Amino acid sequence: MSASDTLLSAVPGSPSSGIKTLARLGFAAIGVVYVLMGVLALMAVTGLGRGERADREEAVQRLQDLPAGNVLLGLIALGLLGYIVWRFTQAIIDTESKGADAKGIGTRIWYAASGLVYSGLALYAARLALNGSAEKGGNTSKTLTATVLGWPGGEWLIMLAGVVVIGIAIYQMYRAYSGKFQKDVNASGLSAGQQQLVYRAGQVGFTARGVVLAILGYFLLKAGQQSRASAVGGTDEAFDFLAAMGPAVLGVVAAGLVAYGLFMLVQAKYPVLRGL
């Protein structure tokens, strides 16, 4: 057991070793998904793809083509479930000592919401592993948006959601360049050269992820302003939006998502997040 693990074990509310293992599986699963998603987008830019949409579900589906694909899909589903469990553990047990004031409660709600984001993908991967096929949930966001638009003041709620998503995107970029996570990387047990490489990969990855989230937030703003659910889009539509700016733009963001995936894979082996 390392010194950091010993320290974490001594922290009240620290998650059990089983929860920590689930979290690491989650990081690995998310890393694989982002690497595949970025590679699919890069293949589209270079003309090597088969016209697939470079979204998370397509990335997961491509695992079926690999040897023991169903086993890999099962591991991805398990990993994503582990990530969800870990996020809810953070929220409920307060493993990072955020407290019960307004800011702390907000942060803990964010942890739970972050886990729920991957619930649909976990279910999709599990259904693929068990049944060999699964229905994509691409229209879910449009259906939900249409429902909210039917409520009194629904347009404002959708625009508020767009502002929140854009705010999260800005935070991703702030995190990339504020240096806040550099001290966590430096405590990962990697050599100095490896720490620098991981830190730069995290910077590029968080920036690319922030760009994609900002576009998704823009889609929500547009949907609210126009009271049109069809204006909402997912990651694949965000890539189309970037592609319209030129293949180089899409290529840079796609490479950034690959970097983010690699950063998550490093986290699976060398946890650099507090509370783990």
PDB file of C-alpha atoms in Angstrom:
ATOM      1  CA  MET A   1       0.000   0.000   0.000  1.00  0.00           C
ATOM      2  CA  SER A   2       1.406   3.402  -0.987  1.00  0.00           C
ATOM      3  CA  ALA A   3       1.652   6.399   1.318  1.00  0.00           C
ATOM      4  CA  SER A   4      -1.192   8.091  -0.544  1.00  0.00           C
ATOM      5  CA  ASP A   5      -3.412   5.005  -0.177  1.00  0.00           C
ATOM      6  CA  THR A   6      -2.597   4.879   3.548  1.00  0.00           C
ATOM      7  CA  LEU A   7      -3.498   8.531   3.889  1.00  0.00           C
ATOM      8  CA  LEU A   8      -6.767   8.077   2.026  1.00  0.00           C
ATOM      9  CA  SER A   9      -7.687   5.082   4.151  1.00  0.00           C
ATOM     10  CA  ALA A  10      -7.295   7.246   7.218  1.00  0.00           C
ATOM     11  CA  VAL A  11      -9.638   9.934   5.946  1.00  0.00           C
ATOM     12  CA  PRO A  12     -13.138   9.705   7.454  1.00  0.00           C
ATOM     13  CA  GLY A  13     -15.671   8.885   4.750  1.00  0.00           C
ATOM     14  CA  SER A  14     -12.992   7.571   2.419  1.00  0.00           C
ATOM     15  CA  PRO A  15     -14.435   4.966   0.017  1.00  0.00           C
ATOM     16  CA  SER A  16     -13.700   1.278   0.483  1.00  0.00           C
ATOM     17  CA  SER A  17     -11.095  -0.548  -1.589  1.00  0.00           C
ATOM     18  CA  GLY A  18     -13.936  -2.104  -3.600  1.00  0.00           C
ATOM     19  CA  ILE A  19     -15.350   1.322  -4.494  1.00  0.00           C
ATOM     20  CA  LYS A  20     -11.856   2.498  -5.444  1.00  0.00           C
ATOM     21  CA  THR A  21     -11.484  -0.504  -7.760  1.00  0.00           C
ATOM     22  CA  LEU A  22     -14.838   0.260  -9.382  1.00  0.00           C
ATOM     23  CA  ALA A  23     -13.741   3.868  -9.876  1.00  0.00           C
ATOM     24  CA  ARG A  24     -10.539   2.768 -11.585  1.00  0.00           C
ATOM     25  CA  LEU A  25     -12.526   0.469 -13.869  1.00  0.00           C
ATOM     26  CA  GLY A  26     -14.729   3.452 -14.649  1.00  0.00           C
ATOM     27  CA  PHE A  27     -11.772   5.632 -15.594  1.00  0.00           C
ATOM     28  CA  ALA A  28     -10.495   2.869 -17.865  1.00  0.00           C
ATOM     29  CA  ALA A  29     -13.888   2.397 -19.536  1.00  0.00           C
ATOM     30  CA  ILE A  30     -14.333   6.129 -20.143  1.00  0.00           C
ATOM     31  CA  GLY A  31     -10.779   6.318 -21.441  1.00  0.00           C
ATOM     32  CA  VAL A  32     -11.412   3.556 -23.981  1.00  0.00           C
ATOM     33  CA  VAL A  33     -14.644   5.221 -25.135  1.00  0.00           C
ATOM     34  CA  TYR A  34     -13.004   8.632 -25.653  1.00  0.00           C
ATOM     35  CA  VAL A  35      -9.996   7.159 -27.455  1.00  0.00           C
ATOM     36  CA  LEU A  36     -12.277   5.255 -29.832  1.00  0.00           C
ATOM     37  CA  MET A  37     -14.516   8.290 -30.334  1.00  0.00           C
ATOM     38  CA  GLY A  38     -11.562  10.506 -31.169  1.00  0.00           C
ATOM     39  CA  VAL A  39     -10.100   7.879 -33.522  1.00  0.00           C
ATOM     40  CA  LEU A  40     -13.433   7.556 -35.360  1.00  0.00           C
ATOM     41  CA  ALA A  41     -13.545  11.321 -35.831  1.00  0.00           C
ATOM     42  CA  LEU A  42      -9.959  11.357 -37.077  1.00  0.00           C
ATOM     43  CA  MET A  43     -10.808   8.557 -39.517  1.00  0.00           C
ATOM     44  CA  ALA A  44     -13.703  10.636 -40.810  1.00  0.00           C
ATOM     45  CA  VAL A  45     -11.371  13.616 -41.324  1.00  0.00           C
ATOM     46  CA  THR A  46      -8.847  11.527 -43.237  1.00  0.00           C
ATOM     47  CA  GLY A  47     -11.474   9.648 -45.247  1.00  0.00           C
ATOM     48  CA  LEU A  48     -10.542   6.288 -43.728  1.00  0.00           C
ATOM     49  CA  GLY A  49     -13.880   5.768 -41.952  1.00  0.00           C
ATOM     50  CA  ARG A  50     -17.011   4.091 -43.210  1.00  0.00           C
ATOM     51  CA  GLY A  51     -19.277   7.059 -42.600  1.00  0.00           C
ATOM     52  CA  GLU A  52     -19.963   6.243 -38.940  1.00  0.00           C
ATOM     53  CA  ARG A  53     -21.105   8.951 -36.571  1.00  0.00           C
ATOM     54  CA  ALA A  54     -18.298   9.546 -34.083  1.00  0.00           C
ATOM     55  CA  ASP A  55     -20.439   9.472 -30.949  1.00  0.00           C
ATOM     56  CA  ARG A  56     -19.959   7.484 -27.755  1.00  0.00           C
ATOM     57  CA  GLU A  57     -22.451   4.778 -28.700  1.00  0.00           C
ATOM     58  CA  GLU A  58     -20.756   4.203 -32.045  1.00  0.00           C
ATOM     59  CA  ALA A  59     -17.407   3.970 -30.272  1.00  0.00           C
ATOM     60  CA  VAL A  60     -18.795   1.312 -27.931  1.00  0.00           C
ATOM     61  CA  GLN A  61     -20.441  -0.557 -30.805  1.00  0.00           C
ATOM     62  CA  ARG A  62     -17.122  -0.832 -32.636  1.00  0.00           C
ATOM     63  CA  LEU A  63     -15.864  -3.053 -29.815  1.00  0.00           C
ATOM     64  CA  GLN A  64     -18.143  -5.791 -31.170  1.00  0.00           C
ATOM     65  CA  ASP A  65     -15.827  -6.154 -34.160  1.00  0.00           C
ATOM     66  CA  LEU A  66     -12.857  -7.070 -31.966  1.00  0.00           C
ATOM     67  CA  PRO A  67     -11.983 -10.583 -30.745  1.00  0.00           C
ATOM     68  CA  ALA A  68     -14.011 -11.385 -27.609  1.00  0.00           C
ATOM     69  CA  GLY A  69     -16.030  -8.266 -28.362  1.00  0.00           C
ATOM     70  CA  ASN A  70     -18.910  -9.216 -26.062  1.00  0.00           C
ATOM     71  CA  VAL A  71     -16.490  -9.696 -23.177  1.00  0.00           C
ATOM     72  CA  LEU A  72     -14.988  -6.265 -23.847  1.00  0.00           C
ATOM     73  CA  LEU A  73     -18.454  -4.732 -23.981  1.00  0.00           C
ATOM     74  CA  GLY A  74     -19.296  -6.365 -20.681  1.00  0.00           C
ATOM     75  CA  LEU A  75     -16.160  -4.915 -19.119  1.00  0.00           C
ATOM     76  CA  ILE A  76     -17.012  -1.457 -20.484  1.00  0.00           C
ATOM     77  CA  ALA A  77     -20.530  -1.743 -19.022  1.00  0.00           C
ATOM     78  CA  LEU A  78     -19.095  -2.872 -15.677  1.00  0.00           C
ATOM     79  CA  GLY A  79     -16.545  -0.078 -15.712  1.00  0.00           C
ATOM     80  CA  LEU A  80     -19.150   2.581 -16.435  1.00  0.00           C
ATOM     81  CA  LEU A  81     -21.342   1.156 -13.676  1.00  0.00           C
ATOM     82  CA  GLY A  82     -18.333   1.379 -11.380  1.00  0.00           C
ATOM     83  CA  TYR A  83     -17.866   5.036 -12.292  1.00  0.00           C
ATOM     84  CA  ILE A  84     -21.525   5.731 -11.523  1.00  0.00           C
ATOM     85  CA  VAL A  85     -21.264   3.988  -8.139  1.00  0.00           C
ATOM     86  CA  TRP A  86     -18.101   5.931  -7.316  1.00  0.00           C
ATOM     87  CA  ARG A  87     -19.674   9.279  -8.235  1.00  0.00           C
ATOM     88  CA  PHE A  88     -22.701   8.563  -6.068  1.00  0.00           C
ATOM     89  CA  THR A  89     -20.356   7.514  -3.250  1.00  0.00           C
ATOM     90  CA  GLN A  90     -18.630  10.889  -3.575  1.00  0.00           C
ATOM     91  CA  ALA A  91     -21.997  12.624  -3.437  1.00  0.00           C
ATOM     92  CA  ILE A  92     -23.525  10.685  -0.547  1.00  0.00           C
ATOM     93  CA  ILE A  93     -20.549   9.923   1.706  1.00  0.00           C
ATOM     94  CA  ASP A  94     -18.787  13.195   0.838  1.00  0.00           C
ATOM     95  CA  THR A  95     -15.398  11.544   0.294  1.00  0.00           C
ATOM     96  CA  GLU A  96     -13.861  14.876  -0.721  1.00  0.00           C
ATOM     97  CA  SER A  97     -15.191  16.741   2.350  1.00  0.00           C
ATOM     98  CA  LYS A  98     -17.171  19.318   0.397  1.00  0.00           C
ATOM     99  CA  GLY A  99     -19.495  19.878   3.338  1.00  0.00           C
ATOM    100  CA  ALA A 100     -23.206  20.582   3.621  1.00  0.00           C
ATOM    101  CA  ASP A 101     -23.269  24.292   2.788  1.00  0.00           C
ATOM    102  CA  ALA A 102     -24.765  25.526  -0.484  1.00  0.00           C
ATOM    103  CA  LYS A 103     -21.506  25.225  -2.403  1.00  0.00           C
ATOM    104  CA  GLY A 104     -20.779  21.777  -1.007  1.00  0.00           C
ATOM    105  CA  ILE A 105     -24.263  20.456  -1.750  1.00  0.00           C
ATOM    106  CA  GLY A 106     -24.030  21.852  -5.281  1.00  0.00           C
ATOM    107  CA  THR A 107     -20.707  20.116  -5.855  1.00  0.00           C
ATOM    108  CA  ARG A 108     -22.039  16.823  -4.521  1.00  0.00           C
ATOM    109  CA  ILE A 109     -25.115  17.059  -6.748  1.00  0.00           C
ATOM    110  CA  TRP A 110     -22.715  17.592  -9.640  1.00  0.00           C
ATOM    111  CA  TYR A 111     -20.891  14.384  -8.725  1.00  0.00           C
ATOM    112  CA  ALA A 112     -24.156  12.436  -8.893  1.00  0.00           C
ATOM    113  CA  ALA A 113     -25.158  14.112 -12.165  1.00  0.00           C
ATOM    114  CA  SER A 114     -21.726  13.304 -13.628  1.00  0.00           C
ATOM    115  CA  GLY A 115     -22.345   9.644 -12.872  1.00  0.00           C
ATOM    116  CA  LEU A 116     -25.832   9.682 -14.361  1.00  0.00           C
ATOM    117  CA  VAL A 117     -24.436  11.065 -17.625  1.00  0.00           C
ATOM    118  CA  TYR A 118     -22.908   7.640 -18.287  1.00  0.00           C
ATOM    119  CA  SER A 119     -25.924   5.569 -17.198  1.00  0.00           C
ATOM    120  CA  GLY A 120     -27.414   5.417 -20.698  1.00  0.00           C
ATOM    121  CA  LEU A 121     -24.085   4.397 -22.219  1.00  0.00           C
ATOM    122  CA  ALA A 122     -23.582   1.715 -19.552  1.00  0.00           C
ATOM    123  CA  LEU A 123     -27.029   0.270 -20.327  1.00  0.00           C
ATOM    124  CA  TYR A 124     -26.328   0.410 -24.066  1.00  0.00           C
ATOM    125  CA  ALA A 125     -23.018  -1.465 -23.656  1.00  0.00           C
ATOM    126  CA  ALA A 126     -24.664  -4.073 -21.410  1.00  0.00           C
ATOM    127  CA  ARG A 127     -27.450  -4.706 -23.923  1.00  0.00           C
ATOM    128  CA  LEU A 128     -24.920  -5.060 -26.727  1.00  0.00           C
ATOM    129  CA  ALA A 129     -22.927  -7.542 -24.661  1.00  0.00           C
ATOM    130  CA  LEU A 130     -25.967  -9.632 -23.735  1.00  0.00           C
ATOM    131  CA  ASN A 131     -28.123  -9.388 -26.868  1.00  0.00           C
ATOM    132  CA  GLY A 132     -25.697  -8.463 -29.620  1.00  0.00           C
ATOM    133  CA  SER A 133     -27.791  -5.431 -30.516  1.00  0.00           C
ATOM    134  CA  ALA A 134     -29.288  -2.406 -28.793  1.00  0.00           C
ATOM    135  CA  GLU A 135     -31.309   0.604 -29.773  1.00  0.00           C
ATOM    136  CA  LYS A 136     -29.353   3.844 -29.757  1.00  0.00           C
ATOM    137  CA  GLY A 137     -30.632   6.617 -27.541  1.00  0.00           C
ATOM    138  CA  GLY A 138     -29.845   9.434 -29.950  1.00  0.00           C
ATOM    139  CA  ASN A 139     -33.377  10.854 -29.866  1.00  0.00           C
ATOM    140  CA  THR A 140     -33.656  10.844 -26.073  1.00  0.00           C
ATOM    141  CA  SER A 141     -32.350  14.395 -25.672  1.00  0.00           C
ATOM    142  CA  LYS A 142     -34.676  15.676 -28.389  1.00  0.00           C
ATOM    143  CA  THR A 143     -37.661  13.907 -26.807  1.00  0.00           C
ATOM    144  CA  LEU A 144     -36.839  15.316 -23.374  1.00  0.00           C
ATOM    145  CA  THR A 145     -36.325  18.795 -24.831  1.00  0.00           C
ATOM    146  CA  ALA A 146     -39.677  18.616 -26.618  1.00  0.00           C
ATOM    147  CA  THR A 147     -41.339  17.648 -23.335  1.00  0.00           C
ATOM    148  CA  VAL A 148     -39.753  20.548 -21.439  1.00  0.00           C
ATOM    149  CA  LEU A 149     -40.625  22.989 -24.219  1.00  0.00           C
ATOM    150  CA  GLY A 150     -44.263  22.032 -23.658  1.00  0.00           C
ATOM    151  CA  TRP A 151     -44.102  23.266 -20.060  1.00  0.00           C
ATOM    152  CA  PRO A 152     -44.861  26.876 -19.048  1.00  0.00           C
ATOM    153  CA  GLY A 153     -41.578  28.729 -19.390  1.00  0.00           C
ATOM    154  CA  GLY A 154     -40.034  25.652 -20.994  1.00  0.00           C
ATOM    155  CA  GLU A 155     -38.013  27.734 -23.441  1.00  0.00           C
ATOM    156  CA  TRP A 156     -36.294  29.503 -20.546  1.00  0.00           C
ATOM    157  CA  LEU A 157     -35.553  26.215 -18.813  1.00  0.00           C
ATOM    158  CA  ILE A 158     -33.892  24.847 -21.952  1.00  0.00           C
ATOM    159  CA  MET A 159     -31.861  28.038 -22.371  1.00  0.00           C
ATOM    160  CA  LEU A 160     -30.866  27.837 -18.700  1.00  0.00           C
ATOM    161  CA  ALA A 161     -29.702  24.266 -19.291  1.00  0.00           C
ATOM    162  CA  GLY A 162     -27.653  25.539 -22.227  1.00  0.00           C
ATOM    163  CA  VAL A 163     -26.038  28.210 -20.053  1.00  0.00           C
ATOM    164  CA  VAL A 164     -25.203  25.581 -17.415  1.00  0.00           C
ATOM    165  CA  VAL A 165     -23.590  23.295 -20.011  1.00  0.00           C
ATOM    166  CA  ILE A 166     -21.573  26.185 -21.432  1.00  0.00           C
ATOM    167  CA  GLY A 167     -20.533  27.051 -17.870  1.00  0.00           C
ATOM    168  CA  ILE A 168     -19.308  23.481 -17.392  1.00  0.00           C
ATOM    169  CA  ALA A 169     -17.411  23.773 -20.681  1.00  0.00           C
ATOM    170  CA  ILE A 170     -15.716  26.963 -19.496  1.00  0.00           C
ATOM    171  CA  TYR A 171     -14.804  25.247 -16.240  1.00  0.00           C
ATOM    172  CA  GLN A 172     -13.232  22.377 -18.176  1.00  0.00           C
ATOM    173  CA  MET A 173     -10.990  24.856 -19.969  1.00  0.00           C
ATOM    174  CA  TYR A 174     -10.269  26.735 -16.746  1.00  0.00           C
ATOM    175  CA  ARG A 175      -9.273  23.469 -15.125  1.00  0.00           C
ATOM    176  CA  ALA A 176      -6.976  22.749 -18.045  1.00  0.00           C
ATOM    177  CA  TYR A 177      -4.943  25.940 -17.673  1.00  0.00           C
ATOM    178  CA  SER A 178      -5.380  27.010 -14.049  1.00  0.00           C
ATOM    179  CA  GLY A 179      -2.910  24.361 -12.906  1.00  0.00           C
ATOM    180  CA  LYS A 180      -5.353  23.095 -10.289  1.00  0.00           C
ATOM    181  CA  PHE A 181      -4.987  19.464 -11.260  1.00  0.00           C
ATOM    182  CA  GLN A 182      -1.204  19.627 -11.781  1.00  0.00           C
ATOM    183  CA  LYS A 183      -0.535  19.029  -8.073  1.00  0.00           C
ATOM    184  CA  ASP A 184      -2.693  15.904  -8.257  1.00  0.00           C
ATOM    185  CA  VAL A 185      -0.730  14.645 -11.259  1.00  0.00           C
ATOM    186  CA  ASN A 186       2.511  15.394  -9.410  1.00  0.00           C
ATOM    187  CA  ALA A 187       1.302  13.168  -6.555  1.00  0.00           C
ATOM    188  CA  SER A 188       0.603  10.225  -8.876  1.00  0.00           C
ATOM    189  CA  GLY A 189       3.920   8.408  -8.414  1.00  0.00           C
ATOM    190  CA  LEU A 190       5.000   8.968 -12.035  1.00  0.00           C
ATOM    191  CA  SER A 191       8.462  10.209 -12.966  1.00  0.00           C
ATOM    192  CA  ALA A 192       8.923  13.917 -13.624  1.00  0.00           C
ATOM    193  CA  GLY A 193       8.920  13.431 -17.404  1.00  0.00           C
ATOM    194  CA  GLN A 194       5.825  11.242 -17.250  1.00  0.00           C
ATOM    195  CA  GLN A 195       4.062  13.749 -15.008  1.00  0.00           C
ATOM    196  CA  GLN A 196       4.666  16.512 -17.536  1.00  0.00           C
ATOM    197  CA  LEU A 197       3.399  14.329 -20.383  1.00  0.00           C
ATOM    198  CA  VAL A 198       0.255  13.357 -18.469  1.00  0.00           C
ATOM    199  CA  TYR A 199      -0.348  16.964 -17.449  1.00  0.00           C
ATOM    200  CA  ARG A 200      -0.122  18.172 -21.056  1.00  0.00           C
ATOM    201  CA  ALA A 201      -2.409  15.363 -22.222  1.00  0.00           C
ATOM    202  CA  GLY A 202      -4.897  16.438 -19.554  1.00  0.00           C
ATOM    203  CA  GLN A 203      -4.699  20.052 -20.684  1.00  0.00           C
ATOM    204  CA  VAL A 204      -5.340  19.147 -24.323  1.00  0.00           C
ATOM    205  CA  GLY A 205      -8.054  16.677 -23.359  1.00  0.00           C
ATOM    206  CA  PHE A 206      -9.966  19.000 -21.050  1.00  0.00           C
ATOM    207  CA  THR A 207      -9.798  21.733 -23.688  1.00  0.00           C
ATOM    208  CA  ALA A 208     -11.205  19.468 -26.411  1.00  0.00           C
ATOM    209  CA  ARG A 209     -13.928  18.203 -24.096  1.00  0.00           C
ATOM    210  CA  GLY A 210     -14.761  21.800 -23.193  1.00  0.00           C
ATOM    211  CA  VAL A 211     -15.110  22.719 -26.868  1.00  0.00           C
ATOM    212  CA  VAL A 212     -17.553  19.863 -27.479  1.00  0.00           C
ATOM    213  CA  LEU A 213     -19.580  20.719 -24.364  1.00  0.00           C
ATOM    214  CA  ALA A 214     -19.746  24.381 -25.392  1.00  0.00           C
ATOM    215  CA  ILE A 215     -21.235  23.357 -28.738  1.00  0.00           C
ATOM    216  CA  LEU A 216     -23.792  21.125 -26.995  1.00  0.00           C
ATOM    217  CA  GLY A 217     -24.709  24.069 -24.768  1.00  0.00           C
ATOM    218  CA  TYR A 218     -25.096  26.263 -27.847  1.00  0.00           C
ATOM    219  CA  PHE A 219     -27.481  23.702 -29.334  1.00  0.00           C
ATOM    220  CA  LEU A 220     -29.608  23.900 -26.174  1.00  0.00           C
ATOM    221  CA  LEU A 221     -29.615  27.698 -26.262  1.00  0.00           C
ATOM    222  CA  LYS A 222     -30.728  27.630 -29.880  1.00  0.00           C
ATOM    223  CA  ALA A 223     -33.440  25.072 -29.110  1.00  0.00           C
ATOM    224  CA  GLY A 224     -34.802  27.283 -26.339  1.00  0.00           C
ATOM    225  CA  GLN A 225     -34.651  30.489 -28.370  1.00  0.00           C
ATOM    226  CA  GLN A 226     -36.369  28.876 -31.354  1.00  0.00           C
ATOM    227  CA  SER A 227     -38.655  26.615 -29.262  1.00  0.00           C
ATOM    228  CA  ARG A 228     -37.493  23.777 -31.509  1.00  0.00           C
ATOM    229  CA  ALA A 229     -36.417  20.464 -30.009  1.00  0.00           C
ATOM    230  CA  SER A 230     -34.780  19.347 -33.254  1.00  0.00           C
ATOM    231  CA  ALA A 231     -32.077  21.999 -32.712  1.00  0.00           C
ATOM    232  CA  VAL A 232     -30.667  19.909 -29.852  1.00  0.00           C
ATOM    233  CA  GLY A 233     -27.746  17.720 -30.840  1.00  0.00           C
ATOM    234  CA  GLY A 234     -25.361  15.171 -29.407  1.00  0.00           C
ATOM    235  CA  THR A 235     -21.657  14.577 -29.805  1.00  0.00           C
ATOM    236  CA  ASP A 236     -22.056  13.459 -33.410  1.00  0.00           C
ATOM    237  CA  GLU A 237     -23.832  16.710 -34.324  1.00  0.00           C
ATOM    238  CA  ALA A 238     -21.112  18.634 -32.484  1.00  0.00           C
ATOM    239  CA  PHE A 239     -18.532  16.926 -34.698  1.00  0.00           C
ATOM    240  CA  ASP A 240     -20.593  17.879 -37.769  1.00  0.00           C
ATOM    241  CA  PHE A 241     -20.580  21.474 -36.502  1.00  0.00           C
ATOM    242  CA  LEU A 242     -16.785  21.374 -36.172  1.00  0.00           C
ATOM    243  CA  ALA A 243     -16.375  19.703 -39.555  1.00  0.00           C
ATOM    244  CA  ALA A 244     -18.249  22.617 -41.144  1.00  0.00           C
ATOM    245  CA  MET A 245     -15.431  24.864 -39.919  1.00  0.00           C
ATOM    246  CA  GLY A 246     -12.913  22.718 -41.752  1.00  0.00           C
ATOM    247  CA  PRO A 247     -11.335  19.293 -41.404  1.00  0.00           C
ATOM    248  CA  ALA A 248      -8.371  20.739 -39.506  1.00  0.00           C
ATOM    249  CA  VAL A 249     -10.651  22.048 -36.755  1.00  0.00           C
ATOM    250  CA  LEU A 250     -12.371  18.694 -36.348  1.00  0.00           C
ATOM    251  CA  GLY A 251      -9.015  16.915 -36.480  1.00  0.00           C
ATOM    252  CA  VAL A 252      -7.545  19.007 -33.671  1.00  0.00           C
ATOM    253  CA  VAL A 253     -10.566  18.465 -31.404  1.00  0.00           C
ATOM    254  CA  ALA A 254     -10.662  14.747 -32.235  1.00  0.00           C
ATOM    255  CA  ALA A 255      -6.980  14.422 -31.334  1.00  0.00           C
ATOM    256  CA  GLY A 256      -7.759  16.243 -28.109  1.00  0.00           C
ATOM    257  CA  LEU A 257     -10.441  13.699 -27.239  1.00  0.00           C
ATOM    258  CA  VAL A 258      -7.923  10.907 -27.822  1.00  0.00           C
ATOM    259  CA  ALA A 259      -5.614  12.732 -25.385  1.00  0.00           C
ATOM    260  CA  TYR A 260      -8.459  12.945 -22.860  1.00  0.00           C
ATOM    261  CA  GLY A 261      -9.068   9.225 -23.218  1.00  0.00           C
ATOM    262  CA  LEU A 262      -5.390   8.479 -22.623  1.00  0.00           C
ATOM    263  CA  PHE A 263      -5.429  10.781 -19.589  1.00  0.00           C
ATOM    264  CA  MET A 264      -8.363   8.796 -18.156  1.00  0.00           C
ATOM    265  CA  LEU A 265      -6.518   5.532 -18.782  1.00  0.00           C
ATOM    266  CA  VAL A 266      -3.551   6.874 -16.823  1.00  0.00           C
ATOM    267  CA  GLN A 267      -5.941   7.783 -14.005  1.00  0.00           C
ATOM    268  CA  ALA A 268      -7.149   4.194 -13.959  1.00  0.00           C
ATOM    269  CA  LYS A 269      -3.636   3.048 -13.005  1.00  0.00           C
ATOM    270  CA  TYR A 270      -2.375   6.116 -11.155  1.00  0.00           C
ATOM    271  CA  PRO A 271      -5.375   7.772  -9.467  1.00  0.00           C
ATOM    272  CA  VAL A 272      -4.794  11.515  -9.491  1.00  0.00           C
ATOM    273  CA  LEU A 273      -8.173  12.563  -8.147  1.00  0.00           C
ATOM    274  CA  ARG A 274      -8.754  13.348  -4.492  1.00  0.00           C
ATOM    275  CA  GLY A 275     -11.125  10.970  -2.727  1.00  0.00           C
ATOM    276  CA  LEU A 276      -9.750   7.928  -4.557  1.00  0.00           C
TER     277      LEU A 276
END
